[in-house]
Tab-separated table of C-alpha atoms in Angstrom:
chain	number	residue	atom	x	y	z
A	2	MET	CA	0.000	0.000	0.000
A	3	ARG	CA	2.885	2.371	0.715
A	4	ALA	CA	4.158	1.818	-2.830
A	5	ALA	CA	0.737	2.717	-4.194
A	6	ALA	CA	0.773	5.883	-2.079
A	7	VAL	CA	4.101	6.961	-3.592
A	8	VAL	CA	2.754	6.427	-7.113
A	9	GLU	CA	-0.531	8.221	-6.392
A	10	LYS	CA	1.282	11.218	-4.902
A	11	ALA	CA	3.321	11.409	-8.104
A	12	GLY	CA	0.081	11.865	-10.009
A	13	VAL	CA	-0.196	8.348	-11.436
A	14	ARG	CA	-3.217	6.160	-10.773
A	15	SER	CA	-2.508	2.860	-9.082
A	16	VAL	CA	-4.318	-0.226	-7.880
A	17	ALA	CA	-3.150	-2.089	-4.793
A	18	LEU	CA	-3.530	-5.868	-4.851
A	19	THR	CA	-4.588	-7.504	-1.624
A	20	ALA	CA	-6.683	-10.389	-0.322
A	21	THR	CA	-9.687	-10.940	1.893
A	22	GLY	CA	-8.892	-9.919	5.446
A	23	PHE	CA	-6.168	-7.509	4.370
A	24	ASP	CA	-8.361	-4.969	2.615
A	25	LEU	CA	-9.148	-3.047	5.820
A	26	GLN	CA	-5.460	-2.994	6.692
A	27	ALA	CA	-4.710	-1.623	3.232
A	28	LYS	CA	-7.323	1.121	3.579
A	29	THR	CA	-6.109	2.027	7.051
A	30	ILE	CA	-2.532	2.377	5.812
A	31	ALA	CA	-3.777	4.381	2.829
A	32	ARG	CA	-5.442	6.840	5.177
A	33	ALA	CA	-2.274	7.065	7.304
A	34	GLU	CA	-0.313	7.761	4.107
A	35	GLY	CA	-2.616	10.702	3.370
A	36	LEU	CA	-4.408	9.281	0.340
A	37	ARG	CA	-7.806	10.754	-0.423
A	38	SER	CA	-8.855	7.733	-2.446
A	39	CYS	CA	-7.665	4.196	-2.747
A	40	SER	CA	-8.309	1.631	-5.489
A	41	LEU	CA	-8.036	-1.977	-4.338
A	42	ALA	CA	-8.263	-5.284	-6.137
A	43	VAL	CA	-9.179	-7.785	-3.419
A	44	TYR	CA	-8.564	-11.478	-4.020
A	45	PRO	CA	-11.460	-13.408	-2.455
A	46	GLY	CA	-10.228	-16.075	-0.048
A	47	VAL	CA	-6.791	-17.484	0.849
A	48	ILE	CA	-4.497	-17.558	-2.163
A	49	MET	CA	-2.229	-20.346	-0.949
A	50	THR	CA	-5.099	-22.766	-0.320
A	51	ASP	CA	-6.658	-22.389	-3.781
A	52	GLY	CA	-5.773	-24.780	-6.573
A	53	PRO	CA	-4.461	-23.508	-9.934
A	54	ASP	CA	-7.858	-23.569	-11.654
A	55	VAL	CA	-9.628	-21.746	-8.828
A	56	PHE	CA	-6.784	-19.235	-8.653
A	57	ARG	CA	-6.942	-18.471	-12.373
A	58	GLY	CA	-10.715	-18.132	-12.180
A	59	LYS	CA	-10.570	-15.586	-9.369
A	60	ILE	CA	-7.870	-13.602	-11.163
A	61	HIS	CA	-10.008	-13.516	-14.325
A	62	ASP	CA	-13.352	-12.839	-12.675
A	63	THR	CA	-12.360	-10.559	-9.777
A	64	ILE	CA	-8.833	-9.170	-9.882
A	65	LEU	CA	-8.540	-8.169	-13.538
A	66	PRO	CA	-11.863	-6.260	-13.623
A	67	ALA	CA	-10.916	-4.425	-10.412
A	68	VAL	CA	-7.502	-3.510	-11.802
A	69	LEU	CA	-8.934	-2.249	-15.072
A	70	THR	CA	-11.595	-0.230	-13.287
A	71	GLY	CA	-9.040	1.296	-10.941
A	72	LEU	CA	-6.557	2.223	-13.653
A	73	THR	CA	-9.167	3.775	-15.925
A	74	GLY	CA	-10.350	6.035	-13.117
A	75	GLU	CA	-13.726	4.448	-12.649
A	76	GLY	CA	-14.773	3.273	-9.226
A	77	GLY	CA	-12.006	4.366	-6.827
A	78	GLU	CA	-13.235	4.320	-3.256
A	79	GLU	CA	-12.478	6.282	-0.153
A	80	PRO	CA	-10.284	4.559	2.435
A	81	ALA	CA	-12.278	2.976	5.234
A	82	ALA	CA	-12.032	4.052	8.844
A	83	PRO	CA	-8.928	2.727	10.633
A	84	ALA	CA	-10.948	0.163	12.587
A	85	PRO	CA	-14.533	-1.145	12.542
A	86	VAL	CA	-15.451	0.557	15.810
A	87	ASP	CA	-17.144	3.820	16.651
A	88	ILE	CA	-14.578	6.416	17.718
A	89	ASP	CA	-15.608	9.957	18.431
A	90	PRO	CA	-13.635	12.154	15.997
A	91	ALA	CA	-13.076	14.568	18.868
A	92	ASP	CA	-10.918	11.884	20.505
A	93	LEU	CA	-8.433	12.250	17.669
A	94	SER	CA	-7.834	15.912	18.457
A	95	PHE	CA	-6.745	15.515	22.078
A	96	ALA	CA	-3.619	17.450	22.991
A	97	PRO	CA	-0.917	15.541	24.908
A	98	THR	CA	-1.758	17.266	28.187
A	99	ASP	CA	-5.568	17.107	27.910
A	100	VAL	CA	-7.483	15.209	30.569
A	101	VAL	CA	-9.498	12.775	28.446
A	102	CYS	CA	-11.374	10.870	31.142
A	103	ARG	CA	-12.424	11.211	34.784
A	104	GLY	CA	-13.870	8.338	36.773
A	105	ASP	CA	-13.112	5.341	38.906
A	106	LEU	CA	-10.639	2.631	37.859
A	107	ASP	CA	-13.227	0.526	36.041
A	108	GLU	CA	-14.504	3.510	34.083
A	109	ILE	CA	-10.981	4.450	33.031
A	110	GLN	CA	-10.226	0.864	31.984
A	111	ASP	CA	-13.362	0.779	29.841
A	112	PHE	CA	-12.637	4.189	28.330
A	113	PHE	CA	-9.161	3.102	27.224
A	114	GLU	CA	-10.339	-0.250	25.917
A	115	ASP	CA	-13.162	1.330	23.900
A	116	ARG	CA	-10.647	3.597	22.172
A	117	LEU	CA	-8.132	0.786	21.561
A	118	TRP	CA	-5.557	2.439	23.836
A	119	SER	CA	-5.095	-0.698	25.929
A	120	ASP	CA	-3.495	-4.087	25.340
A	121	GLY	CA	-6.414	-5.757	27.109
A	122	LEU	CA	-4.632	-6.013	30.448
A	123	PRO	CA	-5.383	-3.733	33.404
A	124	ILE	CA	-3.614	-0.407	33.003
A	125	VAL	CA	-2.174	2.167	35.371
A	126	PRO	CA	-4.118	5.376	34.603
A	127	PRO	CA	-1.667	7.916	33.140
A	128	SER	CA	-2.539	10.966	35.244
A	129	LEU	CA	-0.883	14.253	34.327
A	130	ASP	CA	1.155	14.273	37.519
A	131	LYS	CA	2.392	10.736	36.920
A	132	VAL	CA	3.316	11.358	33.302
A	133	ARG	CA	5.148	14.564	34.246
A	134	GLU	CA	7.059	12.620	36.902
A	135	PHE	CA	8.237	10.201	34.217
A	136	VAL	CA	9.172	13.005	31.816
A	137	ASP	CA	11.197	14.683	34.564
A	138	ALA	CA	12.977	11.386	35.256
A	139	SER	CA	14.039	11.206	31.595
A	140	GLY	CA	16.005	14.467	31.739
A	141	ARG	CA	14.381	15.438	28.432
A	142	ASN	CA	11.595	17.746	27.298
A	143	GLY	CA	8.231	16.082	26.841
A	144	ASP	CA	7.875	17.399	23.291
A	145	ASP	CA	11.258	16.056	22.142
A	146	VAL	CA	10.669	13.950	19.007
A	147	LEU	CA	12.721	10.795	18.503
A	148	GLY	CA	11.305	9.940	15.098
A	149	VAL	CA	8.141	8.930	13.267
A	150	LEU	CA	6.596	5.467	13.535
A	151	LEU	CA	4.743	3.689	10.746
A	152	PRO	CA	2.177	2.607	9.813
A	153	ALA	CA	0.317	5.342	11.760
A	154	HIS	CA	2.849	8.089	10.907
A	155	ARG	CA	2.861	9.268	14.534
A	156	GLU	CA	5.715	11.124	16.192
A	157	ALA	CA	7.498	9.237	18.958
A	158	THR	CA	7.817	11.846	21.696
A	159	VAL	CA	9.212	11.678	25.206
A	160	TRP	CA	5.727	12.532	26.479
A	161	SER	CA	4.152	9.576	24.661
A	162	ILE	CA	6.912	7.301	25.998
A	163	ALA	CA	6.149	8.505	29.521
A	164	ALA	CA	2.397	8.023	29.104
A	165	ASN	CA	2.756	4.471	27.786
A	166	ALA	CA	5.356	3.665	30.434
A	167	VAL	CA	2.864	4.634	33.135
A	168	ILE	CA	0.139	2.563	31.474
A	169	ALA	CA	2.460	-0.465	31.298
A	170	GLY	CA	3.331	-0.268	35.004
A	171	CYS	CA	6.943	0.876	34.639
A	172	ARG	CA	8.882	2.885	37.199
A	173	ALA	CA	9.930	6.440	36.390
A	174	GLU	CA	13.597	5.461	36.692
A	175	TYR	CA	13.210	3.234	33.619
A	176	MET	CA	12.707	6.248	31.333
A	177	PRO	CA	16.272	6.514	29.917
A	178	LEU	CA	16.109	2.803	29.065
A	179	LEU	CA	12.666	3.146	27.459
A	180	ILE	CA	13.862	6.082	25.376
A	181	ALA	CA	16.681	3.865	24.081
A	182	VAL	CA	14.115	1.170	23.230
A	183	VAL	CA	12.075	3.655	21.188
A	184	GLU	CA	15.233	4.917	19.485
A	185	CYS	CA	15.599	1.345	18.211
A	186	LEU	CA	11.965	1.197	17.078
A	187	VAL	CA	12.149	4.449	15.084
A	188	ASP	CA	15.315	3.398	13.239
A	189	PRO	CA	14.117	2.909	9.628
A	190	ASP	CA	16.263	-0.222	9.347
A	191	PHE	CA	14.248	-1.832	12.145
A	192	ARG	CA	11.150	-1.713	9.907
A	193	THR	CA	8.441	-1.311	12.525
A	194	CYS	CA	6.261	-0.544	9.501
A	195	ASP	CA	6.235	-4.282	8.707
A	196	ALA	CA	5.475	-5.530	12.216
A	197	GLY	CA	1.850	-6.180	11.256
A	198	SER	CA	2.869	-8.976	8.888
A	199	THR	CA	1.381	-12.455	9.121
A	200	PRO	CA	4.360	-14.197	10.817
A	201	GLY	CA	3.312	-12.320	13.954
A	202	TRP	CA	6.764	-11.560	15.325
A	203	GLU	CA	7.301	-10.016	18.740
A	204	PRO	CA	10.044	-7.564	19.717
A	205	LEU	CA	12.586	-8.889	22.219
A	206	VAL	CA	14.513	-6.373	24.335
A	207	THR	CA	17.912	-7.525	25.618
A	208	VAL	CA	19.473	-5.369	28.350
A	209	SER	CA	23.226	-5.272	28.847
A	210	GLY	CA	25.410	-3.349	31.288
A	211	PRO	CA	25.402	-1.824	34.775
A	212	VAL	CA	21.732	-0.854	34.392
A	213	VAL	CA	20.808	-4.532	34.793
A	214	GLU	CA	21.782	-4.542	38.465
A	215	ARG	CA	20.703	-0.966	39.131
A	216	LEU	CA	17.138	-1.522	37.896
A	217	LYS	CA	16.963	-5.029	39.384
A	218	PHE	CA	16.419	-7.012	36.193
A	219	ASN	CA	16.225	-10.763	36.638
A	220	TYR	CA	18.880	-12.688	34.700
A	221	GLY	CA	18.732	-15.917	36.720
A	222	ALA	CA	16.105	-18.642	37.053
A	223	GLY	CA	13.004	-17.760	35.036
A	224	ALA	CA	14.857	-15.018	33.176
A	225	ALA	CA	12.297	-15.026	30.359
A	226	ARG	CA	9.241	-15.368	32.585
A	227	ILE	CA	6.878	-12.681	33.839
A	228	GLY	CA	7.556	-12.048	37.502
A	229	ARG	CA	10.128	-9.258	37.923
A	230	ARG	CA	8.802	-5.753	37.437
A	231	ALA	CA	11.671	-4.431	35.330
A	232	ASN	CA	11.700	-7.372	32.903
A	233	SER	CA	7.909	-7.594	32.674
A	234	THR	CA	6.950	-3.959	32.282
A	235	VAL	CA	9.751	-3.087	29.843
A	236	GLY	CA	8.575	-5.937	27.636
A	237	ARG	CA	4.954	-4.877	27.962
A	238	PHE	CA	5.831	-1.256	27.250
A	239	THR	CA	7.605	-2.173	23.997
A	240	ARG	CA	4.602	-3.989	22.549
A	241	LEU	CA	2.172	-1.360	23.937
A	242	TYR	CA	4.146	1.437	22.303
A	243	MET	CA	4.076	-0.377	18.966
A	244	ARG	CA	0.315	-0.630	19.386
A	245	ASN	CA	-0.556	2.836	20.672
A	246	VAL	CA	1.951	4.949	18.743
A	247	ALA	CA	3.015	2.898	15.715
A	248	GLY	CA	-0.642	1.866	15.380
A	249	LEU	CA	-0.276	-1.921	15.166
A	250	MET	CA	-3.568	-3.349	16.447
A	251	ILE	CA	-5.323	-6.702	16.245
A	252	PRO	CA	-9.141	-6.733	15.808
A	253	PRO	CA	-11.123	-4.647	16.226
A	254	GLY	CA	-8.125	-2.785	14.863
A	255	ALA	CA	-6.886	-3.663	11.391
A	256	THR	CA	-3.152	-3.088	11.033
A	257	ASP	CA	-1.803	-6.221	12.735
A	258	GLN	CA	-2.475	-9.228	10.509
A	259	ALA	CA	-0.531	-11.857	12.492
A	260	ALA	CA	-1.800	-15.332	11.648
A	261	PHE	CA	-1.522	-16.259	15.327
A	262	GLY	CA	1.141	-14.225	17.137
A	263	TYR	CA	1.946	-14.824	20.773
A	264	ASN	CA	2.459	-12.985	24.048
A	265	PHE	CA	4.902	-10.128	24.449
A	266	HIS	CA	8.414	-11.034	25.585
A	267	VAL	CA	9.673	-9.867	28.941
A	268	ALA	CA	13.022	-8.099	28.624
A	269	LEU	CA	15.999	-10.467	28.700
A	270	ALA	CA	18.957	-9.354	30.816
A	271	GLU	CA	22.556	-10.555	30.531
A	272	ASN	CA	24.404	-12.256	33.388
A	273	GLU	CA	27.482	-10.093	33.061
A	274	ALA	CA	29.295	-11.568	36.054
A	275	VAL	CA	29.417	-14.977	34.384
A	276	LEU	CA	30.419	-13.495	31.032
A	277	ARG	CA	33.354	-11.739	32.701
A	278	GLU	CA	34.298	-14.856	34.631
A	279	ILE	CA	34.481	-17.066	31.535
A	280	GLY	CA	36.166	-14.392	29.409
A	281	TRP	CA	33.418	-13.766	26.848
A	282	PRO	CA	32.414	-10.261	25.721
A	283	THR	CA	28.972	-8.915	26.542
A	284	LEU	CA	26.327	-8.369	23.887
A	285	ARG	CA	26.922	-4.617	23.945
A	286	GLU	CA	30.633	-5.159	23.299
A	287	ASP	CA	29.781	-7.503	20.432
A	288	GLU	CA	27.628	-4.674	19.043
A	289	GLY	CA	30.545	-2.226	19.208
A	290	PHE	CA	29.769	-0.388	22.447
A	291	SER	CA	32.078	0.277	25.371
A	292	ALA	CA	31.940	-1.983	28.404
A	293	SER	CA	31.298	1.098	30.561
A	294	VAL	CA	27.899	1.911	29.011
A	295	SER	CA	24.551	0.175	29.239
A	296	THR	CA	22.560	-0.731	26.134
A	297	VAL	CA	19.301	-2.158	24.911
A	298	SER	CA	19.099	-4.338	21.825
A	299	VAL	CA	15.715	-4.869	20.171
A	300	GLN	CA	15.066	-7.550	17.576
A	301	SER	CA	12.126	-9.405	16.136
A	302	VAL	CA	11.470	-12.947	17.299
A	303	VAL	CA	9.186	-15.097	15.177
A	304	THR	CA	9.938	-18.400	16.910
A	305	ILE	CA	11.676	-19.802	19.982
A	306	SER	CA	13.330	-23.187	20.303
A	307	ALA	CA	12.301	-25.912	22.679
A	308	ALA	CA	14.428	-26.257	25.796
A	309	MET	CA	17.835	-27.394	24.550
A	310	TYR	CA	19.412	-29.522	27.285
A	311	SER	CA	23.053	-30.431	26.746
A	312	ALA	CA	25.646	-32.232	28.845
A	313	GLY	CA	29.384	-32.804	28.909
A	314	SER	CA	32.629	-31.051	29.727
A	315	THR	CA	33.654	-30.175	26.150
A	316	ALA	CA	32.308	-27.650	23.677
A	317	PRO	CA	31.426	-30.218	20.942
A	318	GLN	CA	29.418	-32.289	23.402
A	319	HIS	CA	27.144	-29.316	24.087
A	320	LEU	CA	27.075	-27.849	20.585
A	321	ASN	CA	26.384	-31.185	18.875
A	322	THR	CA	23.165	-31.274	20.904
A	323	ILE	CA	22.300	-27.614	20.399
A	324	ALA	CA	22.970	-27.532	16.622
A	325	PRO	CA	20.147	-29.810	15.376
A	326	MET	CA	17.564	-28.309	17.735
A	327	PHE	CA	18.602	-24.781	16.790
A	328	CYS	CA	18.479	-25.752	13.101
A	329	ASN	CA	15.015	-27.272	13.503
A	330	THR	CA	13.818	-24.017	15.068
A	331	ILE	CA	14.967	-22.058	12.026
A	332	GLY	CA	13.701	-24.827	9.746
A	333	PRO	CA	12.611	-24.048	6.200
A	334	GLY	CA	12.418	-20.397	7.248
A	335	SER	CA	16.127	-20.284	6.462
A	336	CYS	CA	14.981	-19.501	2.908
A	337	TYR	CA	14.314	-15.937	4.033
A	338	GLY	CA	17.908	-15.563	5.162
A	339	GLN	CA	18.957	-16.682	1.704
A	340	TYR	CA	16.397	-14.492	-0.047
A	341	TYR	CA	17.322	-11.396	1.964
A	342	HIS	CA	21.073	-11.820	1.544
A	343	GLY	CA	21.788	-13.456	4.877
A	344	GLU	CA	19.757	-11.142	7.065
A	345	LEU	CA	18.385	-13.663	9.546
A	346	TYR	CA	19.093	-12.507	13.086
A	347	THR	CA	19.216	-15.108	15.839
A	348	LEU	CA	20.020	-15.054	19.540
A	349	LEU	CA	21.413	-18.004	21.484
A	350	ALA	CA	20.987	-17.695	25.258
A	351	MET	CA	22.870	-20.206	27.403
A	352	CYS	CA	22.549	-21.002	31.081
A	353	PRO	CA	25.770	-20.156	32.942
A	354	GLY	CA	26.849	-23.789	33.321
A	355	VAL	CA	26.626	-24.499	29.589
A	356	ALA	CA	28.547	-21.345	28.667
A	357	ALA	CA	31.188	-22.066	31.324
A	358	ALA	CA	31.742	-25.598	30.011
A	359	ILE	CA	32.164	-24.365	26.433
A	360	ALA	CA	34.440	-21.475	27.408
A	361	GLY	CA	36.354	-23.775	29.755
A	362	ASP	CA	37.204	-25.912	26.725
A	363	GLY	CA	38.954	-22.870	25.278
A	364	TRP	CA	36.206	-21.827	22.879
A	365	SER	CA	35.305	-18.206	22.136
A	366	LYS	CA	31.938	-16.910	20.948
A	367	ASP	CA	33.340	-16.811	17.401
A	368	ASP	CA	34.355	-20.469	17.722
A	369	VAL	CA	30.788	-21.303	18.755
A	370	ARG	CA	29.348	-19.376	15.817
A	371	ALA	CA	31.672	-21.016	13.312
A	372	TYR	CA	30.954	-24.524	14.628
A	373	LEU	CA	27.197	-24.048	14.650
A	374	GLY	CA	27.338	-22.451	11.200
A	375	GLU	CA	28.917	-25.611	9.855
A	376	LYS	CA	26.725	-28.070	11.774
A	377	MET	CA	23.375	-26.375	11.165
A	378	ARG	CA	22.418	-27.431	7.631
A	379	ILE	CA	19.119	-27.994	5.848
A	380	ASN	CA	18.178	-29.717	2.603
A	381	ALA	CA	17.659	-27.273	-0.265
A	382	ALA	CA	14.516	-29.052	-1.481
A	383	ILE	CA	12.838	-28.447	1.879
A	384	VAL	CA	13.750	-24.776	1.720
A	385	ASN	CA	12.528	-24.391	-1.855
A	386	ASP	CA	9.309	-26.357	-1.734
A	387	ARG	CA	8.063	-26.435	1.837
A	388	ALA	CA	8.982	-22.898	2.825
A	389	ALA	CA	9.416	-20.589	-0.146
A	390	GLY	CA	6.740	-22.310	-2.232
A	391	SER	CA	4.228	-22.451	0.609
A	392	SER	CA	4.627	-18.740	1.316
A	393	GLY	CA	4.100	-17.726	-2.285
A	394	ALA	CA	7.689	-17.440	-3.525
A	395	HIS	CA	7.127	-19.850	-6.397
A	396	GLY	CA	10.215	-20.517	-8.470
A	397	PHE	CA	12.585	-19.616	-5.627
A	398	ARG	CA	15.675	-21.822	-5.629
A	399	VAL	CA	18.114	-21.333	-2.810
A	400	GLU	CA	20.900	-22.828	-4.916
A	401	HIS	CA	20.409	-20.081	-7.501
A	402	THR	CA	20.671	-17.143	-5.109
A	403	ALA	CA	23.965	-15.267	-5.082
A	404	MET	CA	24.785	-16.641	-1.654
A	405	GLY	CA	23.637	-20.124	-2.553
A	406	ARG	CA	25.841	-20.184	-5.626
A	407	ARG	CA	28.782	-18.936	-3.601
A	408	VAL	CA	28.315	-21.647	-0.974
A	409	LEU	CA	28.063	-24.413	-3.577
A	410	GLU	CA	30.927	-23.175	-5.717
A	411	ALA	CA	33.136	-23.096	-2.620
A	412	GLN	CA	32.420	-26.829	-2.346
A	413	GLY	CA	33.191	-27.406	-6.027
A	414	ILE	CA	29.517	-27.968	-6.899
A	415	ASP	CA	27.947	-26.537	-10.054
A	416	PRO	CA	24.650	-24.910	-8.934
A	417	ASP	CA	23.146	-25.451	-12.409
A	418	SER	CA	23.756	-29.188	-12.589
A	419	VAL	CA	22.737	-30.484	-9.191
A	420	ARG	CA	19.299	-31.461	-7.862
A	421	SER	CA	17.903	-29.565	-4.867
A	422	GLU	CA	17.385	-32.880	-3.066
A	423	ASP	CA	21.132	-33.512	-3.171
A	424	ILE	CA	22.170	-30.220	-1.580
A	425	ASP	CA	22.503	-29.388	2.088
A	426	MET	CA	22.710	-25.630	2.630
A	427	PRO	CA	23.731	-23.709	5.755
A	428	ALA	CA	20.638	-22.807	7.770
A	429	LEU	CA	22.321	-19.497	8.622
A	430	VAL	CA	24.191	-17.886	5.760
A	431	ASP	CA	25.699	-15.024	7.750
A	432	ILE	CA	26.663	-16.690	11.015
A	433	ASP	CA	28.096	-13.406	12.351
A	434	ARG	CA	24.523	-12.194	12.862
A	435	MET	CA	24.024	-14.782	15.604
A	436	ALA	CA	24.150	-13.107	19.020
A	437	ILE	CA	25.244	-15.164	22.037
A	438	THR	CA	24.513	-14.282	25.640
A	439	VAL	CA	24.340	-15.851	29.091
A	440	ALA	CA	21.205	-15.822	31.248
A	441	GLY	CA	18.908	-18.259	32.987
A	442	ASN	CA	19.095	-20.710	35.856
A	443	PRO	CA	22.723	-21.197	36.988
A	444	SER	CA	21.774	-24.647	38.285
A	445	ARG	CA	20.532	-26.005	34.934
A	446	ASN	CA	22.108	-27.097	31.642
A	447	GLN	CA	19.721	-25.480	29.179
A	448	SER	CA	19.908	-23.117	26.203
A	449	ARG	CA	17.269	-21.330	24.146
A	450	ALA	CA	17.356	-20.040	20.584
A	451	PHE	CA	15.387	-16.971	19.455
A	452	VAL	CA	14.936	-16.577	15.691
A	453	GLY	CA	14.072	-13.269	14.013
A	454	ASN	CA	11.926	-12.471	10.976
A	455	HIS	CA	14.625	-11.768	8.346
A	456	VAL	CA	14.840	-8.038	7.432
A	457	GLN	CA	11.927	-7.124	9.701
A	458	GLY	CA	13.012	-6.138	13.181
A	459	ILE	CA	16.738	-6.633	12.657
A	460	ARG	CA	18.783	-6.435	15.844
A	461	THR	CA	19.177	-2.744	16.671
A	462	THR	CA	21.184	-1.484	19.658
A	463	ARG	CA	21.278	1.876	21.397
A	464	ALA	CA	23.157	3.175	24.421
A	465	ILE	CA	21.097	4.126	27.466
A	466	LYS	CA	21.995	7.735	28.152
A	467	ASP	CA	22.555	8.786	31.764
A	468	ALA	CA	22.237	5.180	32.900
């Protein structure tokens, strides 16, 4: 839809192609892009579950007539309202410091839910005094703008960060950290604009540095579980901000089209003491920051591995167990790393005992990456047919991509004369994009893998100022 908006603003008529269930999202984005009219050709049904004959029939009977009508200037329609709910237009003109509701807690909850300003969980009412307290704690002006968030085209201000932080149950002292989180979200390379896609990825915040201890983040047992205020509310804030400011909402909203999705992630904090003890750099140092600063890294996560238990006193003993489970988590989705030139961001979190055993065997993080990069392989036919083909990328052949050809030619294999079934490709093309950290129960031998959604939500890191 954004491409259609660019063309329309250049004075050329366009027709956006979409499918049932996505038409309201398209119209909502059109309105956010400032279009006065919007021509859509809507495919009826689910494209990937229709057979060839049914598909051709719908293209002939529905899509082609809509395209012709749209391009000839006959029958364009106004974009629909952003969501199929009744919202008083006056609500859209509230100033940041206006008092929008007075009442008891239940009345305020209902007011926010009716206007889609809530994630469905109980909120902390953002009173003016409370929001001002949070702004003051940030050391910034409330009207400072960090950037603009799509698809709603709303400015990310310090005031809006403070308001959503209050709603999410944060403490005022978290404000510098939350500002760093939003600085990641507004980075164009992070592509918050695509967070309403059907894979339904969730942002994961990883906290590194002295701020972990100062704000009392949990990095031990249950590190990824709700239960510690800092971890829980920072995670909730991140998703809430993407909803309330970026405008990504499930029904009765229209801009989040996740097929399923899942709960927001609590913030993951590094166990820096163990990292120092075993001689591995922290995540922030891996990302090019000084050890003296604190950082947040935000990345998309579309899937998480099962619990990966490993045993032994040597690095291969642990990694030979981790590799196949990690690879299975990525699965045929590795095609997207190939398609997008290696941009598949993953995070491997190890319990302290596992990391200590591997480091104690003399292995660095780079050694771990290189070993897993070699061990984690997937058959090209699975990537081509069961992943790319099932998601609509018909004709995609991983062995014919630039990276695929390079990998095969390095092995002395001619990409044009080998069957897909006979090729095993690396599940991760650019192994350097794998982050490794230490967290979790120090008494257990478990690891977890977090896999991102290719170029959407790439790992983005910012320093926490004044932390």
